[in-house]
């Protein structure tokens, strides 16, 4: 599975959009991009995933570049409850049960 | 619907003692995972079960770690004997087997402290 690179931490003002980048330059054609987040003292929680098209759900939007080498998770209106570590994971279609989490990005949402 | 249940939430033991963690996955989820999470790092897979079969245990330190999922439902992870370096959070997750998008649902974890 392709590895990912994320900034270790980011700050965001409450109510503003949080844009979390992820680099996955070695991604292959059948690998999906997943995002999970982990709030302090809890287990990771699924947010969204995509292959090549942009995706949106009730939690976030996922923007994948055309060459698929990077992506951005967008939380449109960050709240204090969105303070967490966000993991970008690339997972192969045929190795779909194994996730490599990496160290993630600690998002600090500030009032 | 109940989520993934883990117990205990916290455990403090002396080194060389045995310890066991229990996990009950979401009902109907055939796939169960145990992860280890060290402070400041992401979870690392220890073992994955499909029903009662361990299909990926390549990262499980088999000299001291063991796991079982006898009836294909709940699972136990054991460490014997525990070492100082085993202090970490042990996470259990489950998912529907064969689901293409394989969303994993995680429990709250067990925080182990080895003194």
JSON list of C-alpha atoms in Angstrom, two decimals:
[
{"chain": "A", "resi": 1, "resn": "UNK", "atom": "CA", "xyz": [0.00, 0.00, 0.00]},
{"chain": "A", "resi": 2, "resn": "UNK", "atom": "CA", "xyz": [1.13, 3.53, -0.75]},
{"chain": "A", "resi": 3, "resn": "UNK", "atom": "CA", "xyz": [2.30, 5.58, 2.21]},
{"chain": "A", "resi": 4, "resn": "UNK", "atom": "CA", "xyz": [1.03, 9.07, 3.00]},
{"chain": "A", "resi": 5, "resn": "UNK", "atom": "CA", "xyz": [2.57, 12.31, 4.21]},
{"chain": "A", "resi": 6, "resn": "UNK", "atom": "CA", "xyz": [0.65, 14.73, 6.38]},
{"chain": "A", "resi": 7, "resn": "UNK", "atom": "CA", "xyz": [1.66, 17.84, 8.34]},
{"chain": "A", "resi": 8, "resn": "UNK", "atom": "CA", "xyz": [1.97, 16.99, 12.03]},
{"chain": "A", "resi": 9, "resn": "UNK", "atom": "CA", "xyz": [-0.36, 19.78, 13.18]},
{"chain": "A", "resi": 10, "resn": "UNK", "atom": "CA", "xyz": [-2.65, 22.55, 12.00]},
{"chain": "A", "resi": 11, "resn": "UNK", "atom": "CA", "xyz": [-4.73, 25.26, 13.62]},
{"chain": "A", "resi": 12, "resn": "UNK", "atom": "CA", "xyz": [-8.15, 26.44, 12.53]},
{"chain": "A", "resi": 13, "resn": "UNK", "atom": "CA", "xyz": [-10.51, 29.07, 13.88]},
{"chain": "A", "resi": 14, "resn": "UNK", "atom": "CA", "xyz": [-13.92, 27.87, 14.98]},
{"chain": "A", "resi": 15, "resn": "UNK", "atom": "CA", "xyz": [-16.52, 28.36, 12.24]},
{"chain": "A", "resi": 16, "resn": "UNK", "atom": "CA", "xyz": [-13.94, 28.51, 9.47]},
{"chain": "A", "resi": 17, "resn": "UNK", "atom": "CA", "xyz": [-13.15, 25.78, 6.97]},
{"chain": "A", "resi": 18, "resn": "UNK", "atom": "CA", "xyz": [-10.39, 23.37, 7.92]},
{"chain": "A", "resi": 19, "resn": "UNK", "atom": "CA", "xyz": [-8.37, 22.10, 4.95]},
{"chain": "A", "resi": 20, "resn": "UNK", "atom": "CA", "xyz": [-6.19, 19.13, 5.76]},
{"chain": "A", "resi": 21, "resn": "UNK", "atom": "CA", "xyz": [-3.71, 18.10, 3.07]},
{"chain": "A", "resi": 22, "resn": "UNK", "atom": "CA", "xyz": [-2.32, 14.66, 2.36]},
{"chain": "A", "resi": 23, "resn": "UNK", "atom": "CA", "xyz": [0.37, 13.62, -0.05]},
{"chain": "A", "resi": 24, "resn": "UNK", "atom": "CA", "xyz": [0.22, 10.13, -1.53]},
{"chain": "A", "resi": 25, "resn": "UNK", "atom": "CA", "xyz": [2.49, 10.44, -4.54]},
{"chain": "A", "resi": 26, "resn": "UNK", "atom": "CA", "xyz": [3.03, 6.66, -4.89]},
{"chain": "A", "resi": 27, "resn": "UNK", "atom": "CA", "xyz": [-0.65, 5.79, -5.00]},
{"chain": "A", "resi": 28, "resn": "UNK", "atom": "CA", "xyz": [-1.59, 3.23, -7.61]},
{"chain": "A", "resi": 29, "resn": "UNK", "atom": "CA", "xyz": [-4.68, 3.10, -9.75]},
{"chain": "A", "resi": 30, "resn": "UNK", "atom": "CA", "xyz": [-6.69, 0.71, -7.61]},
{"chain": "A", "resi": 31, "resn": "UNK", "atom": "CA", "xyz": [-5.96, 2.32, -4.26]},
{"chain": "A", "resi": 32, "resn": "UNK", "atom": "CA", "xyz": [-8.55, 4.33, -2.38]},
{"chain": "A", "resi": 33, "resn": "UNK", "atom": "CA", "xyz": [-7.95, 7.34, -0.14]},
{"chain": "A", "resi": 34, "resn": "UNK", "atom": "CA", "xyz": [-9.56, 7.10, 3.28]},
{"chain": "A", "resi": 35, "resn": "UNK", "atom": "CA", "xyz": [-9.79, 9.61, 6.07]},
{"chain": "A", "resi": 36, "resn": "UNK", "atom": "CA", "xyz": [-10.31, 8.71, 9.71]},
{"chain": "A", "resi": 37, "resn": "UNK", "atom": "CA", "xyz": [-10.10, 10.89, 12.77]},
{"chain": "A", "resi": 38, "resn": "UNK", "atom": "CA", "xyz": [-9.35, 10.14, 16.40]},
{"chain": "A", "resi": 39, "resn": "UNK", "atom": "CA", "xyz": [-10.66, 12.32, 19.16]},
{"chain": "A", "resi": 40, "resn": "UNK", "atom": "CA", "xyz": [-8.71, 12.16, 22.40]},
{"chain": "A", "resi": 41, "resn": "UNK", "atom": "CA", "xyz": [-9.22, 8.90, 24.34]},
{"chain": "A", "resi": 42, "resn": "UNK", "atom": "CA", "xyz": [-11.47, 7.42, 21.65]},
{"chain": "A", "resi": 43, "resn": "UNK", "atom": "CA", "xyz": [-10.91, 4.96, 18.83]},
{"chain": "A", "resi": 44, "resn": "UNK", "atom": "CA", "xyz": [-10.55, 6.22, 15.25]},
{"chain": "A", "resi": 45, "resn": "UNK", "atom": "CA", "xyz": [-13.74, 7.13, 13.42]},
{"chain": "A", "resi": 46, "resn": "UNK", "atom": "CA", "xyz": [-14.36, 6.85, 9.67]},
{"chain": "A", "resi": 47, "resn": "UNK", "atom": "CA", "xyz": [-14.96, 10.15, 7.87]},
{"chain": "A", "resi": 48, "resn": "UNK", "atom": "CA", "xyz": [-14.92, 9.64, 4.12]},
{"chain": "A", "resi": 49, "resn": "UNK", "atom": "CA", "xyz": [-13.20, 7.82, 1.29]},
{"chain": "A", "resi": 50, "resn": "UNK", "atom": "CA", "xyz": [-12.71, 8.25, -2.46]},
{"chain": "A", "resi": 51, "resn": "UNK", "atom": "CA", "xyz": [-11.00, 6.83, -5.52]},
{"chain": "A", "resi": 52, "resn": "UNK", "atom": "CA", "xyz": [-10.66, 9.68, -8.00]},
{"chain": "A", "resi": 53, "resn": "UNK", "atom": "CA", "xyz": [-13.79, 11.77, -7.86]},
{"chain": "A", "resi": 54, "resn": "UNK", "atom": "CA", "xyz": [-14.44, 14.38, -5.22]},
{"chain": "A", "resi": 55, "resn": "UNK", "atom": "CA", "xyz": [-16.72, 13.14, -2.49]},
{"chain": "A", "resi": 56, "resn": "UNK", "atom": "CA", "xyz": [-18.95, 14.83, 0.07]},
{"chain": "A", "resi": 57, "resn": "UNK", "atom": "CA", "xyz": [-20.92, 13.54, 3.00]},
{"chain": "A", "resi": 58, "resn": "UNK", "atom": "CA", "xyz": [-22.48, 15.01, 6.11]},
{"chain": "A", "resi": 59, "resn": "UNK", "atom": "CA", "xyz": [-19.11, 15.25, 7.83]},
{"chain": "A", "resi": 60, "resn": "UNK", "atom": "CA", "xyz": [-16.68, 16.48, 5.22]},
{"chain": "A", "resi": 61, "resn": "UNK", "atom": "CA", "xyz": [-15.61, 16.84, 1.61]},
{"chain": "A", "resi": 62, "resn": "UNK", "atom": "CA", "xyz": [-12.71, 15.04, -0.02]},
{"chain": "A", "resi": 63, "resn": "UNK", "atom": "CA", "xyz": [-10.90, 16.66, -2.92]},
{"chain": "A", "resi": 64, "resn": "UNK", "atom": "CA", "xyz": [-8.53, 14.39, -4.87]},
{"chain": "A", "resi": 65, "resn": "UNK", "atom": "CA", "xyz": [-6.20, 15.94, -7.44]},
{"chain": "A", "resi": 66, "resn": "UNK", "atom": "CA", "xyz": [-6.48, 14.79, -11.00]},
{"chain": "A", "resi": 67, "resn": "UNK", "atom": "CA", "xyz": [-3.18, 12.91, -10.84]},
{"chain": "A", "resi": 68, "resn": "UNK", "atom": "CA", "xyz": [-4.35, 11.39, -7.52]},
{"chain": "A", "resi": 69, "resn": "UNK", "atom": "CA", "xyz": [-1.03, 12.17, -5.86]},
{"chain": "A", "resi": 70, "resn": "UNK", "atom": "CA", "xyz": [-2.57, 14.32, -3.17]},
{"chain": "A", "resi": 71, "resn": "UNK", "atom": "CA", "xyz": [-5.88, 15.04, -1.53]},
{"chain": "A", "resi": 72, "resn": "UNK", "atom": "CA", "xyz": [-7.48, 17.50, 0.84]},
{"chain": "A", "resi": 73, "resn": "UNK", "atom": "CA", "xyz": [-10.06, 16.84, 3.51]},
{"chain": "A", "resi": 74, "resn": "UNK", "atom": "CA", "xyz": [-12.32, 19.82, 4.07]},
{"chain": "A", "resi": 75, "resn": "UNK", "atom": "CA", "xyz": [-14.36, 20.38, 7.20]},
{"chain": "A", "resi": 76, "resn": "UNK", "atom": "CA", "xyz": [-16.55, 23.28, 6.01]},
{"chain": "A", "resi": 77, "resn": "UNK", "atom": "CA", "xyz": [-17.35, 24.83, 9.38]},
{"chain": "A", "resi": 78, "resn": "UNK", "atom": "CA", "xyz": [-14.99, 23.54, 12.03]},
{"chain": "A", "resi": 79, "resn": "UNK", "atom": "CA", "xyz": [-16.20, 23.32, 15.61]},
{"chain": "A", "resi": 80, "resn": "UNK", "atom": "CA", "xyz": [-14.30, 22.73, 18.82]},
{"chain": "A", "resi": 81, "resn": "UNK", "atom": "CA", "xyz": [-15.51, 19.12, 18.69]},
{"chain": "A", "resi": 82, "resn": "UNK", "atom": "CA", "xyz": [-13.53, 18.65, 15.48]},
{"chain": "A", "resi": 83, "resn": "UNK", "atom": "CA", "xyz": [-10.26, 18.93, 17.41]},
{"chain": "A", "resi": 84, "resn": "UNK", "atom": "CA", "xyz": [-8.67, 15.54, 16.76]},
{"chain": "A", "resi": 85, "resn": "UNK", "atom": "CA", "xyz": [-5.92, 13.69, 14.93]},
{"chain": "A", "resi": 86, "resn": "UNK", "atom": "CA", "xyz": [-6.85, 13.16, 11.29]},
{"chain": "A", "resi": 87, "resn": "UNK", "atom": "CA", "xyz": [-5.40, 10.20, 9.43]},
{"chain": "A", "resi": 88, "resn": "UNK", "atom": "CA", "xyz": [-5.11, 9.94, 5.67]},
{"chain": "A", "resi": 89, "resn": "UNK", "atom": "CA", "xyz": [-4.85, 6.30, 4.58]},
{"chain": "A", "resi": 90, "resn": "UNK", "atom": "CA", "xyz": [-4.30, 4.75, 1.19]},
{"chain": "A", "resi": 91, "resn": "UNK", "atom": "CA", "xyz": [-5.62, 1.26, 0.82]},
{"chain": "A", "resi": 92, "resn": "UNK", "atom": "CA", "xyz": [-5.39, -1.20, -1.97]},
{"chain": "A", "resi": 93, "resn": "UNK", "atom": "CA", "xyz": [-8.50, -2.69, -3.48]},
{"chain": "A", "resi": 94, "resn": "UNK", "atom": "CA", "xyz": [-7.26, -6.24, -3.05]},
{"chain": "A", "resi": 95, "resn": "UNK", "atom": "CA", "xyz": [-5.60, -5.69, 0.32]},
{"chain": "A", "resi": 96, "resn": "UNK", "atom": "CA", "xyz": [-8.60, -3.87, 1.56]},
{"chain": "A", "resi": 97, "resn": "UNK", "atom": "CA", "xyz": [-8.50, -4.99, 5.13]},
{"chain": "A", "resi": 98, "resn": "UNK", "atom": "CA", "xyz": [-5.10, -3.58, 6.00]},
{"chain": "A", "resi": 99, "resn": "UNK", "atom": "CA", "xyz": [-4.76, 0.09, 6.90]},
{"chain": "A", "resi": 100, "resn": "UNK", "atom": "CA", "xyz": [-1.53, 1.99, 7.45]},
{"chain": "A", "resi": 101, "resn": "UNK", "atom": "CA", "xyz": [-2.44, 4.94, 9.67]},
{"chain": "A", "resi": 102, "resn": "UNK", "atom": "CA", "xyz": [0.82, 6.86, 9.92]},
{"chain": "A", "resi": 103, "resn": "UNK", "atom": "CA", "xyz": [1.07, 9.70, 12.45]},
{"chain": "A", "resi": 104, "resn": "UNK", "atom": "CA", "xyz": [-1.74, 11.89, 11.14]},
{"chain": "A", "resi": 105, "resn": "UNK", "atom": "CA", "xyz": [-2.38, 15.63, 11.51]},
{"chain": "A", "resi": 106, "resn": "UNK", "atom": "CA", "xyz": [-3.42, 17.06, 14.86]},
{"chain": "A", "resi": 107, "resn": "UNK", "atom": "CA", "xyz": [-6.09, 19.66, 14.09]},
{"chain": "A", "resi": 108, "resn": "UNK", "atom": "CA", "xyz": [-6.55, 22.26, 16.80]},
{"chain": "A", "resi": 109, "resn": "UNK", "atom": "CA", "xyz": [-9.79, 24.19, 16.43]},
{"chain": "A", "resi": 110, "resn": "UNK", "atom": "CA", "xyz": [-9.59, 27.39, 18.43]},
{"chain": "A", "resi": 111, "resn": "UNK", "atom": "CA", "xyz": [-12.43, 29.65, 19.61]},
{"chain": "B", "resi": 1, "resn": "UNK", "atom": "CA", "xyz": [-26.95, -0.16, 17.78]},
{"chain": "B", "resi": 2, "resn": "UNK", "atom": "CA", "xyz": [-24.13, -0.92, 20.20]},
{"chain": "B", "resi": 3, "resn": "UNK", "atom": "CA", "xyz": [-20.65, -0.19, 19.01]},
{"chain": "B", "resi": 4, "resn": "UNK", "atom": "CA", "xyz": [-17.48, -2.19, 19.55]},
{"chain": "B", "resi": 5, "resn": "UNK", "atom": "CA", "xyz": [-17.13, -2.94, 23.24]},
{"chain": "B", "resi": 6, "resn": "UNK", "atom": "CA", "xyz": [-13.77, -3.35, 24.93]},
{"chain": "B", "resi": 7, "resn": "UNK", "atom": "CA", "xyz": [-12.82, -4.11, 28.49]},
{"chain": "B", "resi": 8, "resn": "UNK", "atom": "CA", "xyz": [-11.17, -3.17, 30.65]},
{"chain": "B", "resi": 9, "resn": "UNK", "atom": "CA", "xyz": [-10.70, 0.49, 29.67]},
{"chain": "B", "resi": 10, "resn": "UNK", "atom": "CA", "xyz": [-7.59, 0.79, 31.79]},
{"chain": "B", "resi": 11, "resn": "UNK", "atom": "CA", "xyz": [-5.16, -1.76, 33.18]},
{"chain": "B", "resi": 12, "resn": "UNK", "atom": "CA", "xyz": [-2.06, -1.30, 35.28]},
{"chain": "B", "resi": 13, "resn": "UNK", "atom": "CA", "xyz": [0.20, -4.27, 35.89]},
{"chain": "B", "resi": 14, "resn": "UNK", "atom": "CA", "xyz": [3.73, -5.04, 36.95]},
{"chain": "B", "resi": 15, "resn": "UNK", "atom": "CA", "xyz": [6.17, -6.26, 34.34]},
{"chain": "B", "resi": 16, "resn": "UNK", "atom": "CA", "xyz": [6.29, -10.02, 33.83]},
{"chain": "B", "resi": 17, "resn": "UNK", "atom": "CA", "xyz": [2.62, -10.33, 34.78]},
{"chain": "B", "resi": 18, "resn": "UNK", "atom": "CA", "xyz": [0.04, -11.64, 32.30]},
{"chain": "B", "resi": 19, "resn": "UNK", "atom": "CA", "xyz": [-2.79, -9.45, 31.02]},
{"chain": "B", "resi": 20, "resn": "UNK", "atom": "CA", "xyz": [-5.82, -10.02, 28.82]},
{"chain": "B", "resi": 21, "resn": "UNK", "atom": "CA", "xyz": [-8.06, -7.70, 26.87]},
{"chain": "B", "resi": 22, "resn": "UNK", "atom": "CA", "xyz": [-11.56, -8.50, 25.67]},
{"chain": "B", "resi": 23, "resn": "UNK", "atom": "CA", "xyz": [-13.44, -7.25, 22.63]},
{"chain": "B", "resi": 24, "resn": "UNK", "atom": "CA", "xyz": [-17.02, -7.71, 21.47]},
{"chain": "B", "resi": 25, "resn": "UNK", "atom": "CA", "xyz": [-17.51, -6.53, 17.88]},
{"chain": "B", "resi": 26, "resn": "UNK", "atom": "CA", "xyz": [-20.60, -5.05, 16.31]},
{"chain": "B", "resi": 27, "resn": "UNK", "atom": "CA", "xyz": [-23.22, -7.71, 15.75]},
{"chain": "B", "resi": 28, "resn": "UNK", "atom": "CA", "xyz": [-22.91, -9.28, 12.32]},
{"chain": "B", "resi": 29, "resn": "UNK", "atom": "CA", "xyz": [-19.35, -8.09, 11.70]},
{"chain": "B", "resi": 30, "resn": "UNK", "atom": "CA", "xyz": [-17.29, -11.07, 10.63]},
{"chain": "B", "resi": 31, "resn": "UNK", "atom": "CA", "xyz": [-13.94, -9.29, 10.53]},
{"chain": "B", "resi": 32, "resn": "UNK", "atom": "CA", "xyz": [-12.21, -8.33, 13.77]},
{"chain": "B", "resi": 33, "resn": "UNK", "atom": "CA", "xyz": [-8.94, -6.47, 14.22]},
{"chain": "B", "resi": 34, "resn": "UNK", "atom": "CA", "xyz": [-6.58, -5.83, 17.09]},
{"chain": "B", "resi": 35, "resn": "UNK", "atom": "CA", "xyz": [-4.38, -2.76, 16.86]},
{"chain": "B", "resi": 36, "resn": "UNK", "atom": "CA", "xyz": [-1.64, -1.39, 19.07]},
{"chain": "B", "resi": 37, "resn": "UNK", "atom": "CA", "xyz": [-1.27, 2.38, 19.41]},
{"chain": "B", "resi": 38, "resn": "UNK", "atom": "CA", "xyz": [1.78, 3.92, 20.98]},
{"chain": "B", "resi": 39, "resn": "UNK", "atom": "CA", "xyz": [1.66, 7.48, 22.28]},
{"chain": "B", "resi": 40, "resn": "UNK", "atom": "CA", "xyz": [1.70, 10.02, 19.47]},
{"chain": "B", "resi": 41, "resn": "UNK", "atom": "CA", "xyz": [1.47, 7.43, 16.72]},
{"chain": "B", "resi": 42, "resn": "UNK", "atom": "CA", "xyz": [-1.26, 5.93, 14.62]},
{"chain": "B", "resi": 43, "resn": "UNK", "atom": "CA", "xyz": [-2.67, 2.46, 15.25]},
{"chain": "B", "resi": 44, "resn": "UNK", "atom": "CA", "xyz": [-0.67, -0.51, 13.99]},
{"chain": "B", "resi": 45, "resn": "UNK", "atom": "CA", "xyz": [-2.38, -3.76, 13.08]},
{"chain": "B", "resi": 46, "resn": "UNK", "atom": "CA", "xyz": [-1.52, -6.76, 15.25]},
{"chain": "B", "resi": 47, "resn": "UNK", "atom": "CA", "xyz": [-3.95, -9.36, 13.96]},
{"chain": "B", "resi": 48, "resn": "UNK", "atom": "CA", "xyz": [-7.02, -9.68, 11.80]},
{"chain": "B", "resi": 49, "resn": "UNK", "atom": "CA", "xyz": [-9.71, -12.35, 12.03]},
{"chain": "B", "resi": 50, "resn": "UNK", "atom": "CA", "xyz": [-12.19, -13.45, 9.44]},
{"chain": "B", "resi": 51, "resn": "UNK", "atom": "CA", "xyz": [-14.77, -15.24, 11.59]},
{"chain": "B", "resi": 52, "resn": "UNK", "atom": "CA", "xyz": [-12.67, -17.47, 13.85]},
{"chain": "B", "resi": 53, "resn": "UNK", "atom": "CA", "xyz": [-9.66, -17.66, 11.53]},
{"chain": "B", "resi": 54, "resn": "UNK", "atom": "CA", "xyz": [-6.62, -15.44, 12.00]},
{"chain": "B", "resi": 55, "resn": "UNK", "atom": "CA", "xyz": [-5.90, -14.42, 8.41]},
{"chain": "B", "resi": 56, "resn": "UNK", "atom": "CA", "xyz": [-3.18, -11.84, 9.12]},
{"chain": "B", "resi": 57, "resn": "UNK", "atom": "CA", "xyz": [-1.05, -12.12, 12.24]},
{"chain": "B", "resi": 58, "resn": "UNK", "atom": "CA", "xyz": [2.28, -11.18, 10.72]},
{"chain": "B", "resi": 59, "resn": "UNK", "atom": "CA", "xyz": [2.72, -8.21, 13.09]},
{"chain": "B", "resi": 60, "resn": "UNK", "atom": "CA", "xyz": [1.80, -10.10, 16.26]},
{"chain": "B", "resi": 61, "resn": "UNK", "atom": "CA", "xyz": [4.85, -10.80, 18.49]},
{"chain": "B", "resi": 62, "resn": "UNK", "atom": "CA", "xyz": [4.09, -14.45, 18.97]},
{"chain": "B", "resi": 63, "resn": "UNK", "atom": "CA", "xyz": [6.62, -15.07, 21.70]},
{"chain": "B", "resi": 64, "resn": "UNK", "atom": "CA", "xyz": [4.48, -13.21, 24.21]},
{"chain": "B", "resi": 65, "resn": "UNK", "atom": "CA", "xyz": [1.25, -12.22, 22.48]},
{"chain": "B", "resi": 66, "resn": "UNK", "atom": "CA", "xyz": [-1.64, -14.50, 21.67]},
{"chain": "B", "resi": 67, "resn": "UNK", "atom": "CA", "xyz": [-5.18, -13.97, 20.52]},
{"chain": "B", "resi": 68, "resn": "UNK", "atom": "CA", "xyz": [-8.27, -16.05, 20.05]},
{"chain": "B", "resi": 69, "resn": "UNK", "atom": "CA", "xyz": [-11.73, -15.71, 18.61]},
{"chain": "B", "resi": 70, "resn": "UNK", "atom": "CA", "xyz": [-13.15, -19.14, 19.34]},
{"chain": "B", "resi": 71, "resn": "UNK", "atom": "CA", "xyz": [-16.76, -18.74, 18.21]},
{"chain": "B", "resi": 72, "resn": "UNK", "atom": "CA", "xyz": [-16.14, -16.07, 15.61]},
{"chain": "B", "resi": 73, "resn": "UNK", "atom": "CA", "xyz": [-17.70, -13.35, 17.73]},
{"chain": "B", "resi": 74, "resn": "UNK", "atom": "CA", "xyz": [-15.84, -11.87, 20.67]},
{"chain": "B", "resi": 75, "resn": "UNK", "atom": "CA", "xyz": [-12.07, -12.02, 20.99]},
{"chain": "B", "resi": 76, "resn": "UNK", "atom": "CA", "xyz": [-9.35, -11.98, 23.61]},
{"chain": "B", "resi": 77, "resn": "UNK", "atom": "CA", "xyz": [-5.83, -10.62, 23.25]},
{"chain": "B", "resi": 78, "resn": "UNK", "atom": "CA", "xyz": [-3.30, -11.80, 25.80]},
{"chain": "B", "resi": 79, "resn": "UNK", "atom": "CA", "xyz": [0.21, -10.77, 26.73]},
{"chain": "B", "resi": 80, "resn": "UNK", "atom": "CA", "xyz": [2.34, -13.09, 28.83]},
{"chain": "B", "resi": 81, "resn": "UNK", "atom": "CA", "xyz": [4.65, -11.93, 30.25]},
{"chain": "B", "resi": 82, "resn": "UNK", "atom": "CA", "xyz": [4.17, -8.19, 29.85]},
{"chain": "B", "resi": 83, "resn": "UNK", "atom": "CA", "xyz": [7.19, -5.94, 29.34]},
{"chain": "B", "resi": 84, "resn": "UNK", "atom": "CA", "xyz": [7.62, -2.23, 29.98]},
{"chain": "B", "resi": 85, "resn": "UNK", "atom": "CA", "xyz": [7.50, -1.55, 26.25]},
{"chain": "B", "resi": 86, "resn": "UNK", "atom": "CA", "xyz": [4.03, -3.03, 25.99]},
{"chain": "B", "resi": 87, "resn": "UNK", "atom": "CA", "xyz": [2.55, 0.07, 27.59]},
{"chain": "B", "resi": 88, "resn": "UNK", "atom": "CA", "xyz": [0.17, 1.37, 24.93]},
{"chain": "B", "resi": 89, "resn": "UNK", "atom": "CA", "xyz": [-3.47, 1.53, 23.93]},
{"chain": "B", "resi": 90, "resn": "UNK", "atom": "CA", "xyz": [-4.88, -1.67, 22.48]},
{"chain": "B", "resi": 91, "resn": "UNK", "atom": "CA", "xyz": [-7.70, -1.04, 20.05]},
{"chain": "B", "resi": 92, "resn": "UNK", "atom": "CA", "xyz": [-10.23, -3.48, 18.70]},
{"chain": "B", "resi": 93, "resn": "UNK", "atom": "CA", "xyz": [-12.15, -2.83, 15.49]},
{"chain": "B", "resi": 94, "resn": "UNK", "atom": "CA", "xyz": [-14.67, -4.72, 13.39]},
{"chain": "B", "resi": 95, "resn": "UNK", "atom": "CA", "xyz": [-16.06, -4.56, 9.89]},
{"chain": "B", "resi": 96, "resn": "UNK", "atom": "CA", "xyz": [-18.33, -6.45, 7.54]},
{"chain": "B", "resi": 97, "resn": "UNK", "atom": "CA", "xyz": [-16.42, -9.15, 5.73]},
{"chain": "B", "resi": 98, "resn": "UNK", "atom": "CA", "xyz": [-16.29, -8.76, 2.00]},
{"chain": "B", "resi": 99, "resn": "UNK", "atom": "CA", "xyz": [-17.48, -5.17, 2.10]},
{"chain": "B", "resi": 100, "resn": "UNK", "atom": "CA", "xyz": [-15.60, -3.37, -0.62]},
{"chain": "B", "resi": 101, "resn": "UNK", "atom": "CA", "xyz": [-15.26, -0.14, 1.25]},
{"chain": "B", "resi": 102, "resn": "UNK", "atom": "CA", "xyz": [-14.47, -1.87, 4.52]},
{"chain": "B", "resi": 103, "resn": "UNK", "atom": "CA", "xyz": [-15.35, 0.84, 6.99]},
{"chain": "B", "resi": 104, "resn": "UNK", "atom": "CA", "xyz": [-13.79, -0.19, 10.28]},
{"chain": "B", "resi": 105, "resn": "UNK", "atom": "CA", "xyz": [-15.56, 0.59, 13.53]},
{"chain": "B", "resi": 106, "resn": "UNK", "atom": "CA", "xyz": [-13.27, 1.02, 16.50]},
{"chain": "B", "resi": 107, "resn": "UNK", "atom": "CA", "xyz": [-13.80, 0.49, 20.18]},
{"chain": "B", "resi": 108, "resn": "UNK", "atom": "CA", "xyz": [-12.52, 2.97, 22.78]},
{"chain": "B", "resi": 109, "resn": "UNK", "atom": "CA", "xyz": [-9.42, 0.90, 23.48]},
{"chain": "B", "resi": 110, "resn": "UNK", "atom": "CA", "xyz": [-7.72, -0.47, 26.57]},
{"chain": "B", "resi": 111, "resn": "UNK", "atom": "CA", "xyz": [-4.91, 1.64, 27.97]},
{"chain": "B", "resi": 112, "resn": "UNK", "atom": "CA", "xyz": [-2.23, -0.66, 29.39]},
{"chain": "B", "resi": 113, "resn": "UNK", "atom": "CA", "xyz": [0.44, 0.61, 31.75]},
{"chain": "B", "resi": 114, "resn": "UNK", "atom": "CA", "xyz": [3.25, -1.78, 32.64]},
{"chain": "B", "resi": 115, "resn": "UNK", "atom": "CA", "xyz": [5.26, -0.78, 35.70]}
]
